[in-house]
Amino acid sequence: MTRLSKPLFIRMHASDNVAIVANDGGLKAGTVFADGLQLCEQVPQGHKLALIDLPKGSAVRRYNVAIGYALKDIPAGSWVHERLLEMPTARTLDNLPLATLRPEPMAPLAGYTFEGYRNADGTVGTRNILAITTTVQCVAGVVDFAVKRIKAELLPRFPNVDDVVGLEHSYGCGVAIDAPDAIIPIRTLRNITLNPNFGGEVMVVSLGCEKLQPERLFPPGTIAIVDERHAPDVGHNVDAPLDVVCLQSENHIGFMSMIDAIMATALVHLERLNARRRETVPASALVVGVQCGGSDAFSGVTANPAVGFATDLLVRAGATVMFSETTEVRDGIDQLTARASTPEIAQAMIREMAWYDAYLHKGLVDRSANTTPGNKKGGLSNIVEKAMGSIVKSGSAPISGVLSPGEKLRQKGLMQGLIYAATPASDFICGTLQLAAGMNLHVFTTGRGTPYGLAEVPVIKVATRTDLARRWHDLMDINAGRIADGDASIADVGWELFHLMLEVASGRKKTWAEHWKLHNALVLFNPAPVT
Ligand code: CA
């Protein structure tokens, strides 16, 4: 790692009139850059400086987009912070370009493989995990108790099983379950149960009196989706009844009876999971969810462009990549509808944006509610600037499909390419919805720093700055800050990430979040009323 010795700013586009300070610790007033520009005040690292005089009312441009309008005259060399900018209004969803961009087809990338667990429905797991589905929060404590015992007493006997996870959540009762939007949390929970990393094994712990009855969570036919299998000797039987332990069942006398029943049920599933082996599969079996959180002004300069490069490599290899975070793409909707591969896909994106606009409107806010104090401290003035840096995670491929919150890729016939999976930007809700979509690997970029991790899939974390990568050396898996340091190119870090993804997917490497067992809760997106 080299520390920059010369003062340096990074400009994203030739027509930009602001740039960000690259140096650790920022730069002092009086600093002179190579082109002769002099700072008239201290500018923190990652924050913007005016490259030219910006008269009051003029557009402040970054990423070749107006990220705001100057509220007063800003002389060249000034610190351009959020209090000096008026945010542009959101573009309406009318008259958007539909599938007009037609990017050049990308050359296929052949020959890359990983070692994964093949599932009968054609998906591939990167881990071999027993998941215990819960219908309601009431049973969480009991399931937690049982999972601890299963890990201590049963798991050591099944060396091919990586882990046991209780799918605990806050939904299931005390909710308006017949409200139209209740379909979102219900299908999310159902589809998480069917995530490729759980091998098609389904076991459920229910309380008994809850609104979300097991049969409502898994109506007839839903488990059969996972059982369109070519190898009937493995896994769940299509005709088998749903495997449910019901705590209120009259059979249970005392707490230990419940625990014994959960453990006995788990044993059957552990035996089947343990019989599975990793096989060499093409890289096209990867289903990668990309996300950012705790973003700073470097997110859109280093980590997100490197992820975008890796996204293009994955798409070229025939894999599936999901990008999400509706409030962070809303301001770039015209770029995205232009990039859709068909007008129908562009229309589906517009539908998702309109639904979310209405959802925010009901709460008397707009997409600007997204930015955090940390984002602003990190140099991001507003959601427009944040969005431009967030969208670059999606690389340059055409958008070949759209999922509504909680929907599953394969159910909609989406097996490859770049997919827009509509989710809130909230880290844990986005991750939960990408799990439901069928993600088997998660890539997460951060500038401010977050220890985010999931029990269900490996999470590779990419730091945007060398300073963060140095301080959080045992939490960050890749340092994209080397791009700003001049030590690596976007392509270098993109390839490094691509290779790391194959290693992690194969189980040959663990991410730091896996190493420390850092597991964030599943947070179901419930836009419907609670009661
Ligand atoms: Ca996020």
Short mmCIF file of C-alpha atoms and ligand atoms in Angstrom, two decimals:
data_model
loop_
_atom_site.label_atom_id
_atom_site.label_comp_id
_atom_site.label_asym_id
_atom_site.label_seq_id
_atom_site.Cartn_x
_atom_site.Cartn_y
_atom_site.Cartn_z
CA MET A 1 0.00 0.00 0.00
CA THR A 2 1.33 3.40 -0.91
CA ARG A 3 0.12 6.62 0.60
CA LEU A 4 -0.35 9.35 -1.95
CA SER A 5 2.51 11.78 -1.67
CA LYS A 6 1.13 14.31 -4.15
CA PRO A 7 -2.20 16.10 -3.79
CA LEU A 8 -4.70 14.40 -6.09
CA PHE A 9 -8.33 14.84 -7.09
CA ILE A 10 -10.47 12.36 -9.02
CA ARG A 11 -12.82 13.61 -11.71
CA MET A 12 -15.34 11.08 -13.04
CA HIS A 13 -16.13 12.67 -16.41
CA ALA A 14 -14.50 15.30 -18.64
CA SER A 15 -17.55 17.57 -18.38
CA ASP A 16 -17.65 17.48 -14.55
CA ASN A 17 -17.02 20.80 -12.76
CA VAL A 18 -16.32 19.19 -9.38
CA ALA A 19 -13.93 16.38 -8.37
CA ILE A 20 -13.18 14.60 -5.08
CA VAL A 21 -10.03 14.74 -2.94
CA ALA A 22 -8.24 11.37 -3.05
CA ASN A 23 -5.66 11.85 -0.27
CA ASP A 24 -6.01 10.20 3.17
CA GLY A 25 -6.83 12.86 5.74
CA GLY A 26 -7.97 15.37 3.11
CA LEU A 27 -6.02 18.43 1.94
CA LYS A 28 -5.29 21.77 3.58
CA ALA A 29 -6.13 25.28 2.38
CA GLY A 30 -3.42 26.53 0.04
CA THR A 31 -2.69 23.08 -1.46
CA VAL A 32 -1.76 23.44 -5.14
CA PHE A 33 -2.59 20.62 -7.58
CA ALA A 34 -0.47 19.66 -10.59
CA ASP A 35 -2.74 21.68 -12.91
CA GLY A 36 -2.25 24.82 -10.80
CA LEU A 37 -5.64 24.79 -9.06
CA GLN A 38 -5.30 25.98 -5.44
CA LEU A 39 -7.60 25.02 -2.56
CA CYS A 40 -9.06 28.04 -0.81
CA GLU A 41 -10.10 25.96 2.21
CA GLN A 42 -9.53 22.56 3.86
CA VAL A 43 -11.34 19.74 1.98
CA PRO A 44 -11.79 16.33 3.67
CA GLN A 45 -10.96 13.10 1.83
CA GLY A 46 -13.72 12.02 -0.53
CA HIS A 47 -15.33 15.46 -0.51
CA LYS A 48 -15.81 17.65 -3.57
CA LEU A 49 -13.86 20.68 -4.66
CA ALA A 50 -14.92 23.19 -7.31
CA LEU A 51 -12.71 22.89 -10.41
CA ILE A 52 -13.97 26.20 -11.81
CA ASP A 53 -15.96 29.15 -10.48
CA LEU A 54 -19.57 28.00 -10.01
CA PRO A 55 -21.96 30.98 -10.13
CA LYS A 56 -25.11 30.91 -8.00
CA GLY A 57 -27.81 28.77 -9.70
CA SER A 58 -25.41 26.91 -11.99
CA ALA A 59 -25.48 23.11 -12.32
CA VAL A 60 -22.87 21.24 -10.27
CA ARG A 61 -21.87 18.25 -12.41
CA ARG A 62 -20.40 14.90 -11.32
CA TYR A 63 -20.67 11.62 -13.33
CA ASN A 64 -21.70 13.96 -16.19
CA VAL A 65 -24.99 14.54 -14.34
CA ALA A 66 -26.31 17.63 -12.50
CA ILE A 67 -26.11 16.47 -8.87
CA GLY A 68 -27.34 19.87 -7.65
CA TYR A 69 -27.49 23.63 -8.21
CA ALA A 70 -25.20 26.14 -6.46
CA LEU A 71 -27.10 28.05 -3.74
CA LYS A 72 -24.49 30.85 -3.89
CA ASP A 73 -21.36 31.73 -5.85
CA ILE A 74 -18.71 29.05 -5.25
CA PRO A 75 -15.16 30.07 -6.29
CA ALA A 76 -12.79 27.51 -7.85
CA GLY A 77 -10.86 25.60 -5.16
CA SER A 78 -13.74 25.71 -2.63
CA TRP A 79 -15.16 22.80 -0.68
CA VAL A 80 -18.52 21.92 -2.32
CA HIS A 81 -20.58 20.36 0.49
CA GLU A 82 -24.27 19.51 0.69
CA ARG A 83 -25.28 22.83 2.31
CA LEU A 84 -24.16 24.65 -0.85
CA LEU A 85 -26.34 22.53 -3.17
CA GLU A 86 -30.02 22.49 -4.02
CA MET A 87 -31.07 18.96 -4.97
CA PRO A 88 -32.65 18.49 -8.43
CA THR A 89 -36.24 17.22 -8.49
CA ALA A 90 -36.71 13.58 -9.50
CA ARG A 91 -37.27 12.91 -13.16
CA THR A 92 -40.89 11.96 -13.89
CA LEU A 93 -41.55 8.44 -15.12
CA ASP A 94 -43.13 9.69 -18.36
CA ASN A 95 -41.51 9.59 -21.79
CA LEU A 96 -38.51 7.53 -20.72
CA PRO A 97 -36.29 5.94 -23.40
CA LEU A 98 -37.29 2.26 -23.71
CA ALA A 99 -34.58 -0.23 -24.71
CA THR A 100 -32.92 2.37 -26.96
CA LEU A 101 -29.27 1.83 -26.02
CA ARG A 102 -28.64 -1.60 -27.57
CA PRO A 103 -25.14 -2.15 -26.14
CA GLU A 104 -22.67 -4.16 -28.24
CA PRO A 105 -22.98 -7.85 -27.37
CA MET A 106 -20.20 -8.85 -24.97
CA ALA A 107 -17.80 -11.67 -25.89
CA PRO A 108 -18.62 -14.86 -23.96
CA LEU A 109 -16.17 -15.79 -21.20
CA ALA A 110 -15.67 -19.55 -21.21
CA GLY A 111 -13.72 -22.00 -19.08
CA TYR A 112 -14.42 -20.73 -15.55
CA THR A 113 -15.85 -23.19 -13.03
CA PHE A 114 -16.38 -23.64 -9.32
CA GLU A 115 -17.18 -26.52 -7.00
CA GLY A 116 -20.82 -26.39 -5.95
CA TYR A 117 -23.73 -28.49 -4.71
CA ARG A 118 -26.09 -29.32 -7.57
CA ASN A 119 -29.78 -29.16 -6.70
CA ALA A 120 -32.47 -31.14 -8.45
CA ASP A 121 -34.17 -27.98 -9.75
CA GLY A 122 -31.01 -26.99 -11.65
CA THR A 123 -29.77 -24.42 -9.12
CA VAL A 124 -26.40 -24.81 -7.42
CA GLY A 125 -25.53 -24.19 -3.78
CA THR A 126 -22.27 -22.61 -2.67
CA ARG A 127 -22.85 -23.91 0.88
CA ASN A 128 -24.69 -26.97 2.24
CA ILE A 129 -26.87 -25.67 5.05
CA LEU A 130 -29.86 -27.03 6.98
CA ALA A 131 -32.44 -24.24 7.21
CA ILE A 132 -35.28 -24.44 9.72
CA THR A 133 -38.17 -22.29 8.53
CA THR A 134 -40.34 -20.57 11.12
CA THR A 135 -43.88 -19.39 10.45
CA VAL A 136 -43.95 -16.79 13.22
CA GLN A 137 -41.66 -14.83 15.53
CA CYS A 138 -43.24 -16.51 18.61
CA VAL A 139 -41.20 -19.70 18.00
CA ALA A 140 -37.85 -17.91 17.52
CA GLY A 141 -36.55 -18.53 21.06
CA VAL A 142 -37.40 -22.23 20.89
CA VAL A 143 -35.82 -22.63 17.45
CA ASP A 144 -32.74 -20.77 18.65
CA PHE A 145 -32.43 -23.16 21.60
CA ALA A 146 -32.87 -26.19 19.31
CA VAL A 147 -30.35 -24.89 16.74
CA LYS A 148 -27.70 -24.51 19.47
CA ARG A 149 -28.25 -28.14 20.50
CA ILE A 150 -28.29 -29.39 16.90
CA LYS A 151 -24.96 -27.61 16.29
CA ALA A 152 -23.41 -29.03 19.46
CA GLU A 153 -24.81 -32.56 19.37
CA LEU A 154 -25.76 -33.49 15.78
CA LEU A 155 -23.73 -31.37 13.35
CA PRO A 156 -20.32 -32.91 14.29
CA ARG A 157 -21.65 -36.24 12.95
CA PHE A 158 -22.34 -34.72 9.50
CA PRO A 159 -19.06 -33.34 8.18
CA ASN A 160 -20.49 -32.43 4.76
CA VAL A 161 -23.06 -30.08 6.24
CA ASP A 162 -21.72 -26.56 6.73
CA ASP A 163 -24.21 -25.13 9.20
CA VAL A 164 -27.70 -25.09 10.68
CA VAL A 165 -29.70 -21.88 10.44
CA GLY A 166 -33.03 -20.93 12.00
CA LEU A 167 -34.88 -18.68 9.53
CA GLU A 168 -36.22 -16.34 12.20
CA HIS A 169 -38.10 -13.14 11.40
CA SER A 170 -40.63 -10.71 12.85
CA TYR A 171 -43.57 -11.67 10.61
CA GLY A 172 -46.32 -14.31 10.91
CA CYS A 173 -48.92 -12.87 13.27
CA GLY A 174 -50.34 -9.53 14.36
CA VAL A 175 -50.38 -8.57 10.69
CA ALA A 176 -53.11 -7.86 8.12
CA ILE A 177 -52.42 -11.08 6.29
CA ASP A 178 -55.14 -10.57 3.66
CA ALA A 179 -53.91 -7.09 2.68
CA PRO A 180 -52.74 -7.16 -0.97
CA ASP A 181 -49.15 -6.21 -0.07
CA ALA A 182 -48.87 -9.08 2.45
CA ILE A 183 -47.92 -11.20 -0.55
CA ILE A 184 -44.44 -9.61 -0.33
CA PRO A 185 -43.33 -10.88 3.11
CA ILE A 186 -45.06 -14.23 2.59
CA ARG A 187 -43.46 -15.04 -0.76
CA THR A 188 -40.12 -13.73 0.53
CA LEU A 189 -40.13 -16.23 3.40
CA ARG A 190 -41.29 -19.05 1.12
CA ASN A 191 -38.62 -18.33 -1.47
CA ILE A 192 -35.83 -17.97 1.11
CA THR A 193 -36.70 -21.50 2.27
CA LEU A 194 -36.09 -22.62 -1.32
CA ASN A 195 -32.69 -20.85 -1.61
CA PRO A 196 -30.11 -23.00 -3.45
CA ASN A 197 -27.89 -23.21 -0.35
CA PHE A 198 -30.51 -25.27 1.52
CA GLY A 199 -30.53 -28.23 -0.89
CA GLY A 200 -34.30 -28.46 -1.30
CA GLU A 201 -34.77 -29.68 2.27
CA VAL A 202 -37.77 -28.03 3.92
CA MET A 203 -38.62 -28.28 7.61
CA VAL A 204 -40.93 -25.90 9.41
CA VAL A 205 -41.48 -24.98 13.06
CA SER A 206 -44.92 -23.51 13.69
CA LEU A 207 -46.63 -22.28 16.86
CA GLY A 208 -50.15 -23.42 15.90
CA CYS A 209 -52.44 -20.40 16.32
CA GLU A 210 -50.54 -17.94 14.08
CA LYS A 211 -52.02 -16.23 11.03
CA LEU A 212 -49.30 -17.50 8.72
CA GLN A 213 -50.21 -21.20 8.90
CA PRO A 214 -47.68 -23.61 7.31
CA GLU A 215 -50.18 -24.43 4.55
CA ARG A 216 -50.50 -20.74 3.78
CA LEU A 217 -46.74 -20.33 3.61
CA PHE A 218 -46.42 -23.39 1.36
CA PRO A 219 -49.66 -23.88 -0.56
CA PRO A 220 -49.91 -27.12 -2.55
CA GLY A 221 -47.50 -27.05 -5.46
CA THR A 222 -44.97 -24.62 -3.99
CA ILE A 223 -42.66 -27.27 -2.62
CA ALA A 224 -43.05 -29.22 -5.85
CA ILE A 225 -41.28 -26.32 -7.58
CA VAL A 226 -38.14 -27.39 -5.80
CA ASP A 227 -38.84 -30.98 -6.73
CA GLU A 228 -38.75 -30.76 -10.50
CA ARG A 229 -35.85 -33.05 -10.09
CA HIS A 230 -34.01 -35.36 -12.39
CA ALA A 231 -32.37 -37.29 -9.57
CA PRO A 232 -35.20 -38.70 -7.46
CA ASP A 233 -32.75 -40.45 -5.13
CA VAL A 234 -31.74 -37.16 -3.49
CA GLY A 235 -33.72 -34.84 -1.33
CA HIS A 236 -37.34 -34.10 -0.64
CA ASN A 237 -40.15 -36.33 -1.89
CA VAL A 238 -42.78 -34.44 -3.92
CA ASP A 239 -45.64 -36.38 -2.37
CA ALA A 240 -44.37 -36.16 1.19
CA PRO A 241 -46.46 -34.00 3.51
CA LEU A 242 -44.91 -30.75 4.70
CA ASP A 243 -42.47 -31.50 7.50
CA VAL A 244 -43.85 -29.41 10.39
CA VAL A 245 -43.14 -29.38 14.12
CA CYS A 246 -46.09 -27.62 15.78
CA LEU A 247 -45.34 -26.42 19.30
CA GLN A 248 -49.01 -26.30 20.39
CA SER A 249 -49.57 -29.92 19.35
CA GLU A 250 -51.13 -31.92 22.19
CA ASN A 251 -48.33 -34.45 21.78
CA HIS A 252 -45.90 -32.10 23.48
CA ILE A 253 -45.68 -32.37 27.25
CA GLY A 254 -43.05 -29.90 28.39
CA PHE A 255 -40.42 -27.87 26.58
CA MET A 256 -37.99 -30.76 26.03
CA SER A 257 -40.61 -32.62 24.04
CA MET A 258 -40.62 -29.72 21.54
CA ILE A 259 -36.83 -29.65 21.37
CA ASP A 260 -36.67 -33.42 20.89
CA ALA A 261 -39.18 -33.22 18.03
CA ILE A 262 -37.23 -30.47 16.26
CA MET A 263 -33.97 -32.40 16.67
CA ALA A 264 -35.49 -35.67 15.42
CA THR A 265 -36.85 -33.89 12.33
CA ALA A 266 -33.53 -32.13 11.75
CA LEU A 267 -31.72 -35.48 11.88
CA VAL A 268 -33.57 -36.80 8.82
CA HIS A 269 -32.68 -33.70 6.79
CA LEU A 270 -29.07 -33.65 8.01
CA GLU A 271 -28.61 -37.25 6.81
CA ARG A 272 -29.79 -36.33 3.31
CA LEU A 273 -27.74 -33.13 3.16
CA ASN A 274 -24.65 -34.98 4.36
CA ALA A 275 -24.85 -37.39 1.40
CA ARG A 276 -24.27 -34.50 -1.02
CA ARG A 277 -20.85 -33.70 -2.52
CA ARG A 278 -19.45 -30.69 -4.33
CA GLU A 279 -19.15 -31.10 -8.11
CA THR A 280 -17.43 -28.99 -10.75
CA VAL A 281 -20.02 -26.67 -12.28
CA PRO A 282 -19.68 -23.82 -14.79
CA ALA A 283 -19.41 -20.26 -13.44
CA SER A 284 -22.83 -19.69 -15.05
CA ALA A 285 -24.35 -21.34 -11.95
CA LEU A 286 -23.44 -18.31 -9.84
CA VAL A 287 -26.32 -16.08 -8.79
CA VAL A 288 -24.68 -13.00 -7.33
CA GLY A 289 -26.50 -10.24 -5.48
CA VAL A 290 -24.59 -6.95 -5.43
CA GLN A 291 -25.26 -4.28 -2.87
CA CYS A 292 -23.64 -1.31 -1.15
CA GLY A 293 -24.00 0.07 2.36
CA GLY A 294 -22.31 2.69 4.48
CA SER A 295 -21.38 4.43 1.23
CA ASP A 296 -19.00 7.36 0.79
CA ALA A 297 -17.85 9.39 -2.20
CA PHE A 298 -15.28 6.70 -3.03
CA SER A 299 -17.99 4.02 -3.43
CA GLY A 300 -18.76 5.27 -6.91
CA VAL A 301 -15.07 5.76 -7.78
CA THR A 302 -13.36 2.55 -6.66
CA ALA A 303 -15.43 -0.33 -5.23
CA ASN A 304 -18.63 0.02 -7.25
CA PRO A 305 -16.87 0.38 -10.63
CA ALA A 306 -14.74 -2.70 -9.76
CA VAL A 307 -17.92 -4.60 -8.89
CA GLY A 308 -19.42 -3.36 -12.18
CA PHE A 309 -16.39 -4.76 -14.03
CA ALA A 310 -16.85 -8.13 -12.26
CA THR A 311 -20.60 -7.98 -13.05
CA ASP A 312 -19.74 -7.78 -16.75
CA LEU A 313 -17.35 -10.75 -16.39
CA LEU A 314 -20.09 -12.79 -14.68
CA VAL A 315 -22.67 -11.90 -17.33
CA ARG A 316 -20.16 -12.86 -20.04
CA ALA A 317 -19.66 -16.20 -18.23
CA GLY A 318 -23.43 -16.82 -18.38
CA ALA A 319 -24.04 -16.19 -14.66
CA THR A 320 -26.87 -14.21 -13.10
CA VAL A 321 -26.21 -10.90 -11.34
CA MET A 322 -28.86 -8.96 -9.44
CA PHE A 323 -28.60 -5.29 -8.63
CA SER A 324 -31.24 -3.65 -6.46
CA GLU A 325 -31.86 -0.70 -4.10
CA THR A 326 -34.74 1.20 -5.72
CA THR A 327 -34.15 4.58 -4.06
CA GLU A 328 -30.53 4.47 -5.30
CA VAL A 329 -31.39 3.86 -8.93
CA ARG A 330 -34.45 6.13 -9.12
CA ASP A 331 -32.38 9.13 -10.20
CA GLY A 332 -30.73 7.14 -13.00
CA ILE A 333 -33.95 5.57 -14.29
CA ASP A 334 -33.48 7.04 -17.78
CA GLN A 335 -30.05 5.34 -18.11
CA LEU A 336 -31.56 2.05 -16.99
CA THR A 337 -34.71 2.00 -19.11
CA ALA A 338 -32.48 2.80 -22.10
CA ARG A 339 -30.30 -0.20 -21.19
CA ALA A 340 -33.22 -2.65 -20.86
CA SER A 341 -33.02 -5.35 -23.52
CA THR A 342 -36.71 -5.00 -24.45
CA PRO A 343 -39.38 -2.27 -24.02
CA GLU A 344 -41.34 -4.71 -21.79
CA ILE A 345 -38.38 -4.96 -19.39
CA ALA A 346 -38.07 -1.15 -19.36
CA GLN A 347 -41.80 -0.91 -18.55
CA ALA A 348 -41.37 -3.40 -15.71
CA MET A 349 -38.62 -1.18 -14.25
CA ILE A 350 -40.87 1.85 -14.50
CA ARG A 351 -43.66 -0.07 -12.73
CA GLU A 352 -41.32 -0.88 -9.84
CA MET A 353 -40.17 2.78 -9.57
CA ALA A 354 -43.79 4.02 -9.65
CA TRP A 355 -44.84 1.52 -6.96
CA TYR A 356 -41.95 2.71 -4.75
CA ASP A 357 -42.64 6.40 -5.41
CA ALA A 358 -46.23 5.78 -4.18
CA TYR A 359 -44.99 3.81 -1.16
CA LEU A 360 -42.66 6.68 -0.15
CA HIS A 361 -45.36 9.26 -0.87
CA LYS A 362 -47.71 7.50 1.57
CA GLY A 363 -45.07 8.09 4.25
CA LEU A 364 -44.79 11.77 3.22
CA VAL A 365 -41.16 11.41 2.07
CA ASP A 366 -39.35 10.97 -1.21
CA ARG A 367 -36.17 9.17 -2.32
CA SER A 368 -34.05 11.83 -0.56
CA ALA A 369 -34.93 10.10 2.76
CA ASN A 370 -32.30 7.53 1.73
CA THR A 371 -29.06 9.37 2.56
CA THR A 372 -27.56 8.95 6.05
CA PRO A 373 -25.43 11.29 8.20
CA GLY A 374 -22.48 8.96 7.42
CA ASN A 375 -23.02 9.28 3.66
CA LYS A 376 -22.84 13.08 3.99
CA LYS A 377 -19.80 12.94 6.24
CA GLY A 378 -18.20 10.71 3.60
CA GLY A 379 -18.73 13.36 0.93
CA LEU A 380 -22.04 12.33 -0.67
CA SER A 381 -24.14 15.48 -0.81
CA ASN A 382 -27.48 13.94 -1.76
CA ILE A 383 -29.29 10.95 -3.25
CA VAL A 384 -28.58 12.02 -6.84
CA GLU A 385 -24.83 11.83 -6.27
CA LYS A 386 -25.21 8.61 -4.25
CA ALA A 387 -27.38 7.02 -6.98
CA MET A 388 -24.87 7.74 -9.76
CA GLY A 389 -22.17 6.00 -7.74
CA SER A 390 -24.47 3.10 -6.83
CA ILE A 391 -25.69 2.26 -10.34
CA VAL A 392 -22.16 1.54 -11.60
CA LYS A 393 -22.28 -1.78 -9.70
CA SER A 394 -24.51 -2.98 -12.55
CA GLY A 395 -21.69 -2.75 -15.10
CA SER A 396 -22.63 -2.24 -18.75
CA ALA A 397 -24.66 -5.29 -19.80
CA PRO A 398 -28.24 -4.94 -21.03
CA ILE A 399 -30.86 -5.47 -18.30
CA SER A 400 -32.51 -8.77 -19.11
CA GLY A 401 -35.17 -9.08 -16.43
CA VAL A 402 -36.97 -7.49 -13.48
CA LEU A 403 -38.15 -9.05 -10.21
CA SER A 404 -40.69 -7.55 -7.82
CA PRO A 405 -39.80 -7.71 -4.09
CA GLY A 406 -39.69 -11.31 -2.82
CA GLU A 407 -40.03 -12.95 -6.24
CA LYS A 408 -37.78 -15.80 -7.28
CA LEU A 409 -35.64 -15.75 -10.42
CA ARG A 410 -36.36 -19.27 -11.66
CA GLN A 411 -40.09 -18.96 -11.17
CA LYS A 412 -40.00 -16.14 -13.71
CA GLY A 413 -37.72 -18.07 -16.04
CA LEU A 414 -34.76 -15.77 -15.38
CA MET A 415 -31.65 -17.96 -15.39
CA GLN A 416 -28.90 -15.67 -16.63
CA GLY A 417 -27.80 -12.12 -17.30
CA LEU A 418 -28.20 -8.84 -15.45
CA ILE A 419 -31.45 -8.62 -13.47
CA TYR A 420 -32.98 -5.68 -11.64
CA ALA A 421 -34.38 -7.13 -8.40
CA ALA A 422 -36.51 -4.32 -6.94
CA THR A 423 -35.79 -3.93 -3.21
CA PRO A 424 -35.45 -1.11 -0.70
CA ALA A 425 -31.85 0.05 -0.28
CA SER A 426 -31.85 -0.92 3.43
CA ASP A 427 -28.92 -3.35 3.68
CA PHE A 428 -30.64 -6.14 5.62
CA ILE A 429 -33.95 -5.89 3.71
CA CYS A 430 -32.17 -5.86 0.34
CA GLY A 431 -30.05 -8.88 1.34
CA THR A 432 -33.14 -10.73 2.59
CA LEU A 433 -34.97 -10.12 -0.70
CA GLN A 434 -31.95 -11.13 -2.79
CA LEU A 435 -31.83 -14.38 -0.76
CA ALA A 436 -35.46 -14.98 -1.72
CA ALA A 437 -34.63 -14.33 -5.37
CA GLY A 438 -32.15 -17.21 -5.25
CA MET A 439 -28.77 -15.55 -4.62
CA ASN A 440 -25.97 -18.01 -3.79
CA LEU A 441 -23.22 -15.38 -3.33
CA HIS A 442 -23.36 -11.80 -2.07
CA VAL A 443 -20.96 -8.94 -2.89
CA PHE A 444 -21.17 -5.87 -0.65
CA THR A 445 -19.22 -2.62 -0.99
CA THR A 446 -18.68 -0.16 1.84
CA GLY A 447 -16.85 3.11 2.40
CA ARG A 448 -17.81 4.11 5.93
CA GLY A 449 -17.50 0.43 6.96
CA THR A 450 -20.11 -2.15 7.95
CA PRO A 451 -19.50 -5.61 9.44
CA TYR A 452 -22.57 -6.93 7.52
CA GLY A 453 -22.86 -10.68 7.01
CA LEU A 454 -25.52 -13.34 6.43
CA ALA A 455 -25.79 -16.89 7.80
CA GLU A 456 -27.40 -18.11 4.58
CA VAL A 457 -24.81 -17.15 1.91
CA PRO A 458 -21.19 -15.98 1.92
CA VAL A 459 -20.83 -12.18 1.81
CA ILE A 460 -17.69 -10.77 0.14
CA LYS A 461 -17.03 -7.24 1.37
CA VAL A 462 -15.17 -4.69 -0.72
CA ALA A 463 -13.68 -1.57 0.90
CA THR A 464 -13.77 1.66 -1.08
CA ARG A 465 -10.75 3.22 0.68
CA THR A 466 -7.33 1.95 1.73
CA ASP A 467 -7.75 3.67 5.09
CA LEU A 468 -10.82 1.54 5.86
CA ALA A 469 -9.16 -1.63 4.51
CA ARG A 470 -6.19 -0.97 6.81
CA ARG A 471 -8.23 -0.33 9.95
CA TRP A 472 -10.72 -3.15 9.22
CA HIS A 473 -8.10 -5.57 7.89
CA ASP A 474 -9.94 -8.59 9.35
CA LEU A 475 -13.42 -7.57 8.12
CA MET A 476 -12.84 -6.43 4.52
CA ASP A 477 -12.14 -9.10 1.88
CA ILE A 478 -10.92 -6.83 -0.93
CA ASN A 479 -9.40 -3.34 -0.94
CA ALA A 480 -10.66 -1.36 -3.93
CA GLY A 481 -9.04 1.75 -2.41
CA ARG A 482 -5.90 0.75 -4.32
CA ILE A 483 -7.63 2.19 -7.40
CA ALA A 484 -7.63 5.70 -5.85
CA ASP A 485 -4.05 5.15 -4.61
CA GLY A 486 -2.95 4.50 -8.19
CA ASP A 487 -1.78 0.96 -7.27
CA ALA A 488 -4.41 -0.99 -9.24
CA SER A 489 -6.84 -0.43 -12.09
CA ILE A 490 -10.59 -0.99 -11.98
CA ALA A 491 -9.99 -4.05 -14.19
CA ASP A 492 -7.33 -5.42 -11.79
CA VAL A 493 -9.69 -5.26 -8.81
CA GLY A 494 -12.62 -6.51 -10.92
CA TRP A 495 -10.67 -9.63 -11.94
CA GLU A 496 -9.44 -10.13 -8.35
CA LEU A 497 -13.06 -10.05 -7.16
CA PHE A 498 -14.16 -12.45 -9.94
CA HIS A 499 -11.49 -15.00 -8.94
CA LEU A 500 -12.28 -14.57 -5.23
CA MET A 501 -15.97 -15.22 -5.97
CA LEU A 502 -15.09 -18.59 -7.56
CA GLU A 503 -12.85 -19.51 -4.58
CA VAL A 504 -15.49 -18.54 -2.02
CA ALA A 505 -18.29 -20.24 -3.99
CA SER A 506 -16.19 -23.42 -4.02
CA GLY A 507 -15.77 -23.35 -0.24
CA ARG A 508 -12.00 -23.13 -0.63
CA LYS A 509 -11.97 -19.69 0.97
CA LYS A 510 -14.12 -18.23 3.69
CA THR A 511 -15.05 -14.57 3.82
CA TRP A 512 -14.19 -12.60 6.95
CA ALA A 513 -17.89 -12.43 7.85
CA GLU A 514 -18.02 -16.24 7.67
CA HIS A 515 -14.81 -16.55 9.67
CA TRP A 516 -16.22 -14.48 12.55
CA LYS A 517 -19.79 -15.79 12.05
CA LEU A 518 -21.23 -12.29 11.65
CA HIS A 519 -24.88 -12.84 10.87
CA ASN A 520 -27.41 -10.06 10.39
CA ALA A 521 -31.07 -10.84 10.97
CA LEU A 522 -33.46 -11.61 8.15
CA VAL A 523 -35.67 -8.55 7.82
CA LEU A 524 -38.82 -9.15 5.78
CA PHE A 525 -40.13 -6.19 3.78
CA ASN A 526 -43.73 -5.76 4.92
CA PRO A 527 -45.43 -2.78 3.25
CA ALA A 528 -48.84 -4.06 4.50
CA PRO A 529 -50.40 -2.94 7.82
CA VAL A 530 -49.74 -4.62 11.15
CA THR A 531 -52.68 -5.08 13.51
CA CA B 1 -27.85 -0.99 0.74
#
